[in-house]
Amino acid sequence: MTFAFTADQLALAEVVDGVLARHAGAAALRAAAGGDGEVRDVIWRQLAEIDVCSLTVPERAGGLGLGPIELVAVLEAAGRHAAPVPLAATIGGFVPLVVAAGEGGGAGDVVLARVVAGARATFALDPDRAAGLPRWRDGRLTGTVDGILDADRVELVAVPVRGSDDRPLLIVAAPDALGIVTTPAMDEVSAIGRIAADGLVVDGAIELPGDPSPAIDVLLLAAGAELVGLSATLVSLSVEHARNRVQFGKPIGAFEAVKHRIVDAHLGVERARSLVRQAAVLAAAADAEAGVVAHLAKAAASEAAGEAARMAVQVHGGIGITHEHDVSLLYLRARTLAALLGGADDHYAAAATAHLAG
């Protein structure tokens, strides 16, 4: 399969890259990890001004109405700059779930209009527990969901559930109404949420009657795209350090043990990038293989992030693991994002299962 972004898609990615180059990056990540909410707000406002926050919202609801390929282009840029905002969770998770379950209008478009107006959002879903979705009965929620990204920094949460007749549907509510309990993430940038409900009355919940599961493919490739961008930055920083750091009279990049480790990490990133983009093409075409490749993309991206993070710390030596160095922050973020929604082994197994079932 050949792939190339169009001129418009490249221009979109370039604009996003420019905005994030000015407002995101390691300094913003460090500030966010230290509890500075203003830096997050500034980045979100800048992205909202260029309509990126409503990238995947259909035009009928006031969004740009763009698809998985544009989503990948934007989220790779967000990952490169380690933007500490819930962009992937909003436009790659929440919005596709609402679009799939909203069935083309009504209450779904009302929810999406809030995203267009600037609301930050996330989702509560473990893709490997689709059969064990929480139960929704007469406005009451029962079930457990772990690993809710950015749970402390959003206004809306989408929760795939099973209704009274066992059919899948989606509810949307505020984090407080869902009783989400948060714990700090490894990277300290945002909290990871957990729902543990037993007949919880969810005040203000909006029920969308459609099946949200077709959006899972997009959700996984979105997570993979952000990881690819972040992993590429770790490789770039390591290459630069290996060129400039001199030991025994020569740059450390001249030593095979260093250069081979960097090359291995780079190859892992490129493999993951290829799979993420293939998954985007298949998702855009509603291809039957989209689900299999989406799982492979997330698996490869998680592997690439883990390898790039470990490599970057080792190439930078003792300073790389210190909290004061940017590589340490990126290492922690890469490890956090790689584990969310399931790690590599989980998704390789899911891809195999989906392939055999097909």
mmCIF file of C-alpha atoms in Angstrom:
data_model
loop_
_atom_site.group_PDB
_atom_site.id
_atom_site.type_symbol
_atom_site.label_atom_id
_atom_site.label_comp_id
_atom_site.label_asym_id
_atom_site.label_seq_id
_atom_site.Cartn_x
_atom_site.Cartn_y
_atom_site.Cartn_z
ATOM 1 C CA MET A 1 0.000 0.000 0.000
ATOM 2 C CA THR A 2 1.370 3.418 -0.957
ATOM 3 C CA PHE A 3 0.517 6.426 1.160
ATOM 4 C CA ALA A 4 1.115 10.142 0.997
ATOM 5 C CA PHE A 5 -0.595 13.057 2.713
ATOM 6 C CA THR A 6 -2.260 15.521 0.373
ATOM 7 C CA ALA A 7 -1.107 19.124 0.228
ATOM 8 C CA ASP A 8 -4.086 20.179 2.366
ATOM 9 C CA GLN A 9 -3.361 17.535 4.984
ATOM 10 C CA LEU A 10 0.295 18.563 5.136
ATOM 11 C CA ALA A 11 -0.708 22.209 5.461
ATOM 12 C CA LEU A 12 -3.044 21.343 8.340
ATOM 13 C CA ALA A 13 -0.305 19.427 10.137
ATOM 14 C CA GLU A 14 2.134 22.294 9.560
ATOM 15 C CA VAL A 15 -0.242 24.829 11.108
ATOM 16 C CA VAL A 16 -0.781 22.625 14.169
ATOM 17 C CA ASP A 17 2.948 21.997 14.414
ATOM 18 C CA GLY A 18 3.601 25.733 14.352
ATOM 19 C CA VAL A 19 1.078 26.473 17.096
ATOM 20 C CA LEU A 20 2.437 23.734 19.332
ATOM 21 C CA ALA A 21 6.042 24.723 18.668
ATOM 22 C CA ARG A 22 5.217 28.123 20.167
ATOM 23 C CA HIS A 23 3.064 27.018 23.076
ATOM 24 C CA ALA A 24 3.809 23.359 23.916
ATOM 25 C CA GLY A 25 7.041 21.364 24.203
ATOM 26 C CA ALA A 26 9.089 20.251 27.198
ATOM 27 C CA ALA A 27 8.739 23.529 29.097
ATOM 28 C CA ALA A 28 4.946 23.373 28.914
ATOM 29 C CA LEU A 29 5.013 19.687 29.839
ATOM 30 C CA ARG A 30 7.135 20.480 32.900
ATOM 31 C CA ALA A 31 4.801 23.295 33.914
ATOM 32 C CA ALA A 32 1.737 21.056 33.513
ATOM 33 C CA ALA A 33 3.406 18.320 35.557
ATOM 34 C CA GLY A 34 3.963 20.902 38.250
ATOM 35 C CA GLY A 35 0.263 21.718 38.394
ATOM 36 C CA ASP A 36 0.181 24.794 36.159
ATOM 37 C CA GLY A 37 -3.307 24.696 34.665
ATOM 38 C CA GLU A 38 -2.883 27.939 32.769
ATOM 39 C CA VAL A 39 -0.373 26.452 30.343
ATOM 40 C CA ARG A 40 -2.937 23.788 29.415
ATOM 41 C CA ASP A 41 -5.629 26.405 28.931
ATOM 42 C CA VAL A 42 -3.413 28.499 26.659
ATOM 43 C CA ILE A 43 -2.586 25.525 24.431
ATOM 44 C CA TRP A 44 -6.232 24.451 24.239
ATOM 45 C CA ARG A 45 -7.383 27.969 23.351
ATOM 46 C CA GLN A 46 -4.776 28.208 20.607
ATOM 47 C CA LEU A 47 -5.859 24.879 19.125
ATOM 48 C CA ALA A 48 -9.526 25.821 19.422
ATOM 49 C CA GLU A 49 -8.916 29.078 17.556
ATOM 50 C CA ILE A 50 -7.775 27.114 14.497
ATOM 51 C CA ASP A 51 -10.682 24.631 14.909
ATOM 52 C CA VAL A 52 -8.426 21.664 15.622
ATOM 53 C CA CYS A 53 -10.441 20.777 18.719
ATOM 54 C CA SER A 54 -13.448 20.128 16.479
ATOM 55 C CA LEU A 55 -11.463 18.430 13.703
ATOM 56 C CA THR A 56 -13.546 15.222 13.627
ATOM 57 C CA VAL A 57 -16.898 16.797 14.550
ATOM 58 C CA PRO A 58 -19.249 16.566 11.521
ATOM 59 C CA GLU A 59 -19.992 19.786 9.672
ATOM 60 C CA ARG A 60 -23.687 19.533 10.567
ATOM 61 C CA ALA A 61 -22.675 20.054 14.214
ATOM 62 C CA GLY A 62 -20.305 22.923 13.436
ATOM 63 C CA GLY A 63 -17.046 21.007 13.117
ATOM 64 C CA LEU A 64 -14.553 20.526 10.297
ATOM 65 C CA GLY A 65 -15.862 17.059 9.445
ATOM 66 C CA LEU A 66 -12.437 15.597 8.697
ATOM 67 C CA GLY A 67 -11.503 11.943 8.911
ATOM 68 C CA PRO A 68 -8.919 9.491 10.268
ATOM 69 C CA ILE A 69 -6.117 10.521 7.918
ATOM 70 C CA GLU A 70 -6.251 14.172 8.969
ATOM 71 C CA LEU A 71 -6.578 12.991 12.560
ATOM 72 C CA VAL A 72 -3.311 11.070 12.286
ATOM 73 C CA ALA A 73 -1.504 14.050 10.774
ATOM 74 C CA VAL A 74 -2.622 16.321 13.628
ATOM 75 C CA LEU A 75 -1.977 13.874 16.462
ATOM 76 C CA GLU A 76 1.517 13.033 15.260
ATOM 77 C CA ALA A 77 2.248 16.755 15.612
ATOM 78 C CA ALA A 78 0.665 16.825 19.072
ATOM 79 C CA GLY A 79 2.805 13.870 20.080
ATOM 80 C CA ARG A 80 5.994 15.451 18.743
ATOM 81 C CA HIS A 81 5.480 18.425 21.035
ATOM 82 C CA ALA A 82 4.165 16.342 23.970
ATOM 83 C CA ALA A 83 1.161 18.660 24.192
ATOM 84 C CA PRO A 84 -0.266 18.275 27.742
ATOM 85 C CA VAL A 85 -3.894 18.604 26.637
ATOM 86 C CA PRO A 86 -6.567 15.945 25.990
ATOM 87 C CA LEU A 87 -6.525 16.416 22.215
ATOM 88 C CA ALA A 88 -6.287 12.722 21.306
ATOM 89 C CA ALA A 89 -8.904 11.858 23.937
ATOM 90 C CA THR A 90 -11.290 14.510 22.592
ATOM 91 C CA ILE A 91 -10.988 14.303 18.799
ATOM 92 C CA GLY A 92 -9.729 10.731 18.542
ATOM 93 C CA GLY A 93 -11.853 9.080 21.228
ATOM 94 C CA PHE A 94 -14.806 11.055 22.533
ATOM 95 C CA VAL A 95 -15.993 12.568 19.247
ATOM 96 C CA PRO A 96 -15.843 9.340 17.166
ATOM 97 C CA LEU A 97 -17.721 7.472 19.910
ATOM 98 C CA VAL A 98 -20.452 10.137 20.005
ATOM 99 C CA VAL A 99 -20.692 10.247 16.201
ATOM 100 C CA ALA A 100 -21.056 6.447 16.025
ATOM 101 C CA ALA A 101 -23.660 6.269 18.809
ATOM 102 C CA GLY A 102 -25.499 9.481 17.922
ATOM 103 C CA GLU A 103 -26.826 8.026 14.678
ATOM 104 C CA GLY A 104 -26.567 11.206 12.652
ATOM 105 C CA GLY A 105 -28.065 13.965 14.754
ATOM 106 C CA GLY A 106 -30.328 14.753 17.694
ATOM 107 C CA ALA A 107 -28.796 14.520 21.145
ATOM 108 C CA GLY A 108 -25.450 13.482 19.666
ATOM 109 C CA ASP A 109 -25.104 16.754 17.792
ATOM 110 C CA VAL A 110 -26.032 18.678 20.945
ATOM 111 C CA VAL A 111 -23.123 16.995 22.715
ATOM 112 C CA LEU A 112 -20.777 17.639 19.793
ATOM 113 C CA ALA A 113 -21.722 21.311 19.780
ATOM 114 C CA ARG A 114 -20.201 21.564 23.247
ATOM 115 C CA VAL A 115 -16.898 20.279 21.877
ATOM 116 C CA VAL A 116 -17.046 22.854 19.089
ATOM 117 C CA ALA A 117 -17.594 25.496 21.778
ATOM 118 C CA GLY A 118 -14.381 24.418 23.513
ATOM 119 C CA ALA A 119 -15.289 21.619 25.922
ATOM 120 C CA ARG A 120 -12.539 19.126 26.657
ATOM 121 C CA ALA A 121 -13.597 15.496 26.728
ATOM 122 C CA THR A 122 -12.440 11.936 27.222
ATOM 123 C CA PHE A 123 -13.860 8.403 27.268
ATOM 124 C CA ALA A 124 -14.147 5.466 29.654
ATOM 125 C CA LEU A 125 -13.474 2.305 27.685
ATOM 126 C CA ASP A 126 -11.208 -0.693 27.843
ATOM 127 C CA PRO A 127 -11.139 -2.058 24.251
ATOM 128 C CA ASP A 128 -10.187 -5.524 25.508
ATOM 129 C CA ARG A 129 -13.283 -5.760 27.734
ATOM 130 C CA ALA A 130 -15.952 -5.016 25.126
ATOM 131 C CA ALA A 131 -18.030 -7.935 26.338
ATOM 132 C CA GLY A 132 -17.799 -6.663 29.904
ATOM 133 C CA LEU A 133 -19.119 -3.144 29.397
ATOM 134 C CA PRO A 134 -20.795 -1.451 32.366
ATOM 135 C CA ARG A 135 -24.561 -1.903 32.673
ATOM 136 C CA TRP A 136 -27.046 0.938 32.260
ATOM 137 C CA ARG A 137 -30.497 0.435 33.783
ATOM 138 C CA ASP A 138 -33.064 3.195 34.346
ATOM 139 C CA GLY A 139 -30.458 5.924 34.701
ATOM 140 C CA ARG A 140 -28.223 3.828 36.961
ATOM 141 C CA LEU A 141 -24.677 2.691 36.139
ATOM 142 C CA THR A 142 -23.076 -0.533 37.352
ATOM 143 C CA GLY A 143 -19.566 -1.606 36.435
ATOM 144 C CA THR A 144 -15.872 -0.775 36.533
ATOM 145 C CA VAL A 145 -13.665 0.994 33.999
ATOM 146 C CA ASP A 146 -9.976 1.761 34.563
ATOM 147 C CA GLY A 147 -7.432 3.864 32.685
ATOM 148 C CA ILE A 148 -9.533 6.952 31.898
ATOM 149 C CA LEU A 149 -7.080 9.443 30.414
ATOM 150 C CA ASP A 150 -7.137 13.110 31.470
ATOM 151 C CA ALA A 151 -10.003 12.422 33.846
ATOM 152 C CA ASP A 152 -9.243 15.533 35.904
ATOM 153 C CA ARG A 153 -9.046 17.978 32.984
ATOM 154 C CA VAL A 154 -12.283 17.444 31.059
ATOM 155 C CA GLU A 155 -15.906 18.512 31.179
ATOM 156 C CA LEU A 156 -17.412 15.503 29.371
ATOM 157 C CA VAL A 157 -16.884 11.746 29.508
ATOM 158 C CA ALA A 158 -18.293 9.186 27.064
ATOM 159 C CA VAL A 159 -18.990 5.742 28.535
ATOM 160 C CA PRO A 160 -19.931 2.802 26.286
ATOM 161 C CA VAL A 161 -22.436 0.641 28.181
ATOM 162 C CA ARG A 162 -24.981 -2.138 27.704
ATOM 163 C CA GLY A 163 -28.622 -1.211 28.092
ATOM 164 C CA SER A 164 -31.554 -3.042 29.596
ATOM 165 C CA ASP A 165 -31.999 -5.219 26.512
ATOM 166 C CA ASP A 166 -28.247 -5.934 26.403
ATOM 167 C CA ARG A 167 -27.742 -3.716 23.371
ATOM 168 C CA PRO A 168 -24.670 -1.437 23.307
ATOM 169 C CA LEU A 169 -25.180 2.295 23.646
ATOM 170 C CA LEU A 170 -23.334 5.350 24.932
ATOM 171 C CA ILE A 171 -23.900 7.661 27.842
ATOM 172 C CA VAL A 172 -22.257 11.078 28.182
ATOM 173 C CA ALA A 173 -21.930 12.836 31.530
ATOM 174 C CA ALA A 174 -19.696 15.055 33.628
ATOM 175 C CA PRO A 175 -16.816 13.364 35.509
ATOM 176 C CA ASP A 176 -18.322 14.211 38.897
ATOM 177 C CA ALA A 177 -21.664 12.660 37.979
ATOM 178 C CA LEU A 178 -19.892 9.413 37.086
ATOM 179 C CA GLY A 179 -18.093 9.260 40.434
ATOM 180 C CA ILE A 180 -14.689 9.100 38.767
ATOM 181 C CA VAL A 181 -11.819 8.665 41.223
ATOM 182 C CA THR A 182 -8.434 9.880 39.981
ATOM 183 C CA THR A 183 -4.838 8.975 40.714
ATOM 184 C CA PRO A 184 -1.695 10.715 39.387
ATOM 185 C CA ALA A 185 -0.280 9.301 36.183
ATOM 186 C CA MET A 186 3.344 8.205 35.961
ATOM 187 C CA ASP A 187 4.197 11.384 34.052
ATOM 188 C CA GLU A 188 2.319 13.616 36.536
ATOM 189 C CA VAL A 189 0.792 15.528 33.622
ATOM 190 C CA SER A 190 -2.759 14.358 34.129
ATOM 191 C CA ALA A 191 -4.669 12.053 36.377
ATOM 192 C CA ILE A 192 -5.870 8.604 35.380
ATOM 193 C CA GLY A 193 -9.494 7.991 36.299
ATOM 194 C CA ARG A 194 -11.475 4.972 37.449
ATOM 195 C CA ILE A 195 -15.192 4.301 37.557
ATOM 196 C CA ALA A 196 -16.409 1.777 40.119
ATOM 197 C CA ALA A 197 -20.189 2.082 40.138
ATOM 198 C CA ASP A 198 -22.872 -0.076 41.709
ATOM 199 C CA GLY A 199 -26.260 1.292 40.774
ATOM 200 C CA LEU A 200 -24.938 4.854 40.599
ATOM 201 C CA VAL A 201 -27.542 7.447 39.611
ATOM 202 C CA VAL A 202 -25.810 9.542 36.931
ATOM 203 C CA ASP A 203 -27.269 13.029 37.084
ATOM 204 C CA GLY A 204 -27.573 14.829 33.775
ATOM 205 C CA ALA A 205 -26.545 11.828 31.682
ATOM 206 C CA ILE A 206 -27.264 11.982 27.960
ATOM 207 C CA GLU A 207 -28.108 8.610 26.431
ATOM 208 C CA LEU A 208 -27.183 7.962 22.799
ATOM 209 C CA PRO A 209 -28.888 4.872 21.361
ATOM 210 C CA GLY A 210 -26.413 3.712 18.729
ATOM 211 C CA ASP A 211 -23.582 1.191 18.914
ATOM 212 C CA PRO A 212 -20.311 3.093 19.593
ATOM 213 C CA SER A 213 -18.029 0.112 18.888
ATOM 214 C CA PRO A 214 -17.214 1.079 15.249
ATOM 215 C CA ALA A 215 -15.300 4.043 16.684
ATOM 216 C CA ILE A 216 -12.828 1.821 18.528
ATOM 217 C CA ASP A 217 -10.668 1.468 15.402
ATOM 218 C CA VAL A 218 -10.262 5.246 15.215
ATOM 219 C CA LEU A 219 -9.654 5.479 18.944
ATOM 220 C CA LEU A 220 -6.740 3.037 18.735
ATOM 221 C CA LEU A 221 -5.082 4.611 15.710
ATOM 222 C CA ALA A 222 -5.400 8.041 17.358
ATOM 223 C CA ALA A 223 -3.563 6.757 20.431
ATOM 224 C CA GLY A 224 -0.954 5.225 18.141
ATOM 225 C CA ALA A 225 -0.440 8.454 16.200
ATOM 226 C CA GLU A 226 0.266 10.451 19.361
ATOM 227 C CA LEU A 227 2.748 7.800 20.497
ATOM 228 C CA VAL A 228 4.507 7.859 17.114
ATOM 229 C CA GLY A 229 5.040 11.605 17.336
ATOM 230 C CA LEU A 230 6.336 11.409 20.899
ATOM 231 C CA SER A 231 8.646 8.500 20.065
ATOM 232 C CA ALA A 232 10.061 10.365 17.076
ATOM 233 C CA THR A 233 10.971 13.288 19.343
ATOM 234 C CA LEU A 234 12.807 10.968 21.724
ATOM 235 C CA VAL A 235 14.798 9.594 18.788
ATOM 236 C CA SER A 236 15.584 13.093 17.483
ATOM 237 C CA LEU A 237 16.808 14.283 20.884
ATOM 238 C CA SER A 238 19.016 11.204 21.162
ATOM 239 C CA VAL A 239 20.513 11.717 17.710
ATOM 240 C CA GLU A 240 21.341 15.336 18.568
ATOM 241 C CA HIS A 241 22.912 14.362 21.873
ATOM 242 C CA ALA A 242 24.934 11.570 20.265
ATOM 243 C CA ARG A 243 26.332 14.056 17.744
ATOM 244 C CA ASN A 244 27.362 16.609 20.360
ATOM 245 C CA ARG A 245 28.392 14.558 23.385
ATOM 246 C CA VAL A 246 32.129 13.768 23.128
ATOM 247 C CA GLN A 247 33.804 10.880 24.908
ATOM 248 C CA PHE A 248 37.329 9.555 24.318
ATOM 249 C CA GLY A 249 37.898 12.281 21.769
ATOM 250 C CA LYS A 250 34.914 11.529 19.521
ATOM 251 C CA PRO A 251 31.121 11.947 19.498
ATOM 252 C CA ILE A 252 29.405 9.070 21.266
ATOM 253 C CA GLY A 253 27.325 8.539 18.140
ATOM 254 C CA ALA A 254 30.463 7.142 16.493
ATOM 255 C CA PHE A 255 30.360 4.107 18.798
ATOM 256 C CA GLU A 256 28.421 1.161 17.403
ATOM 257 C CA ALA A 257 26.704 0.359 20.694
ATOM 258 C CA VAL A 258 25.121 3.822 20.629
ATOM 259 C CA LYS A 259 24.341 4.183 16.942
ATOM 260 C CA HIS A 260 22.801 0.718 16.666
ATOM 261 C CA ARG A 261 20.512 1.370 19.618
ATOM 262 C CA ILE A 262 19.325 4.623 18.061
ATOM 263 C CA VAL A 263 18.761 2.968 14.688
ATOM 264 C CA ASP A 264 16.751 0.153 16.271
ATOM 265 C CA ALA A 265 14.497 2.702 17.989
ATOM 266 C CA HIS A 266 14.122 4.678 14.764
ATOM 267 C CA LEU A 267 13.088 1.561 12.839
ATOM 268 C CA GLY A 268 10.495 0.782 15.495
ATOM 269 C CA VAL A 269 9.027 4.277 15.145
ATOM 270 C CA GLU A 270 8.866 4.010 11.352
ATOM 271 C CA ARG A 271 7.184 0.611 11.543
ATOM 272 C CA ALA A 272 4.596 1.994 13.937
ATOM 273 C CA ARG A 273 4.060 5.085 11.771
ATOM 274 C CA SER A 274 3.403 2.896 8.722
ATOM 275 C CA LEU A 275 0.851 0.796 10.586
ATOM 276 C CA VAL A 276 -0.900 3.837 12.061
ATOM 277 C CA ARG A 277 -1.247 5.415 8.629
ATOM 278 C CA GLN A 278 -2.423 2.148 7.095
ATOM 279 C CA ALA A 279 -5.012 1.865 9.864
ATOM 280 C CA ALA A 280 -6.184 5.405 9.094
ATOM 281 C CA VAL A 281 -6.599 4.646 5.396
ATOM 282 C CA LEU A 282 -8.569 1.473 6.138
ATOM 283 C CA ALA A 283 -10.736 3.218 8.726
ATOM 284 C CA ALA A 284 -11.502 6.034 6.281
ATOM 285 C CA ALA A 285 -12.584 3.430 3.715
ATOM 286 C CA ALA A 286 -14.566 1.390 6.301
ATOM 287 C CA ASP A 287 -12.480 -1.607 5.247
ATOM 288 C CA ALA A 288 -13.148 -4.937 6.936
ATOM 289 C CA GLU A 289 -9.483 -5.203 7.974
ATOM 290 C CA ALA A 290 -9.499 -1.820 9.745
ATOM 291 C CA GLY A 291 -9.981 -3.359 13.176
ATOM 292 C CA VAL A 292 -7.099 -5.818 12.812
ATOM 293 C CA VAL A 293 -4.671 -3.150 11.626
ATOM 294 C CA ALA A 294 -5.822 -0.682 14.313
ATOM 295 C CA HIS A 295 -4.839 -3.213 16.986
ATOM 296 C CA LEU A 296 -1.510 -3.808 15.237
ATOM 297 C CA ALA A 297 -0.922 -0.057 15.037
ATOM 298 C CA LYS A 298 -1.494 0.460 18.761
ATOM 299 C CA ALA A 299 0.696 -2.547 19.564
ATOM 300 C CA ALA A 300 3.555 -1.315 17.382
ATOM 301 C CA ALA A 301 3.241 2.246 18.700
ATOM 302 C CA SER A 302 3.362 1.052 22.311
ATOM 303 C CA GLU A 303 6.450 -1.023 21.541
ATOM 304 C CA ALA A 304 8.121 1.864 19.719
ATOM 305 C CA ALA A 305 7.409 4.272 22.571
ATOM 306 C CA GLY A 306 8.846 1.900 25.162
ATOM 307 C CA GLU A 307 11.995 1.258 23.135
ATOM 308 C CA ALA A 308 12.529 4.921 22.224
ATOM 309 C CA ALA A 309 12.075 5.946 25.865
ATOM 310 C CA ARG A 310 14.565 3.405 27.182
ATOM 311 C CA MET A 311 17.044 4.194 24.432
ATOM 312 C CA ALA A 312 16.858 7.945 25.029
ATOM 313 C CA VAL A 313 17.581 7.584 28.741
ATOM 314 C CA GLN A 314 20.552 5.299 28.063
ATOM 315 C CA VAL A 315 22.031 7.469 25.308
ATOM 316 C CA HIS A 316 21.796 10.533 27.541
ATOM 317 C CA GLY A 317 23.463 8.642 30.377
ATOM 318 C CA GLY A 318 23.026 9.688 34.000
ATOM 319 C CA ILE A 319 21.402 13.033 33.159
ATOM 320 C CA GLY A 320 18.686 11.308 31.153
ATOM 321 C CA ILE A 321 17.012 9.783 34.178
ATOM 322 C CA THR A 322 17.064 12.914 36.322
ATOM 323 C CA HIS A 323 13.803 14.804 36.742
ATOM 324 C CA GLU A 324 15.530 18.026 35.710
ATOM 325 C CA HIS A 325 16.225 16.776 32.178
ATOM 326 C CA ASP A 326 13.592 16.914 29.441
ATOM 327 C CA VAL A 327 14.243 13.326 28.404
ATOM 328 C CA SER A 328 13.033 12.112 31.785
ATOM 329 C CA LEU A 329 9.695 13.910 31.311
ATOM 330 C CA LEU A 330 9.256 12.474 27.827
ATOM 331 C CA TYR A 331 10.256 9.022 29.056
ATOM 332 C CA LEU A 332 7.526 9.073 31.704
ATOM 333 C CA ARG A 333 4.925 10.365 29.255
ATOM 334 C CA ALA A 334 5.805 7.722 26.668
ATOM 335 C CA ARG A 335 5.547 4.930 29.218
ATOM 336 C CA THR A 336 2.211 6.263 30.481
ATOM 337 C CA LEU A 337 0.588 6.567 27.049
ATOM 338 C CA ALA A 338 2.016 3.232 25.877
ATOM 339 C CA ALA A 339 0.252 1.377 28.691
ATOM 340 C CA LEU A 340 -3.147 3.070 28.367
ATOM 341 C CA LEU A 341 -5.815 1.242 26.339
ATOM 342 C CA GLY A 342 -3.711 -1.884 26.630
ATOM 343 C CA GLY A 343 -0.079 -2.602 25.885
ATOM 344 C CA ALA A 344 1.535 -4.283 22.898
ATOM 345 C CA ASP A 345 0.826 -7.883 23.963
ATOM 346 C CA ASP A 346 -2.849 -7.083 24.542
ATOM 347 C CA HIS A 347 -3.292 -5.673 21.055
ATOM 348 C CA TYR A 348 -1.286 -8.311 19.232
ATOM 349 C CA ALA A 349 -3.584 -10.894 20.839
ATOM 350 C CA ALA A 350 -6.649 -8.833 19.934
ATOM 351 C CA ALA A 351 -5.451 -8.498 16.329
ATOM 352 C CA ALA A 352 -4.976 -12.245 16.070
ATOM 353 C CA THR A 353 -8.434 -12.887 17.498
ATOM 354 C CA ALA A 354 -10.040 -10.370 15.146
ATOM 355 C CA HIS A 355 -8.216 -11.813 12.139
ATOM 356 C CA LEU A 356 -9.257 -15.383 12.917
ATOM 357 C CA ALA A 357 -12.832 -14.280 13.556
ATOM 358 C CA GLY A 358 -12.909 -12.547 10.183
#
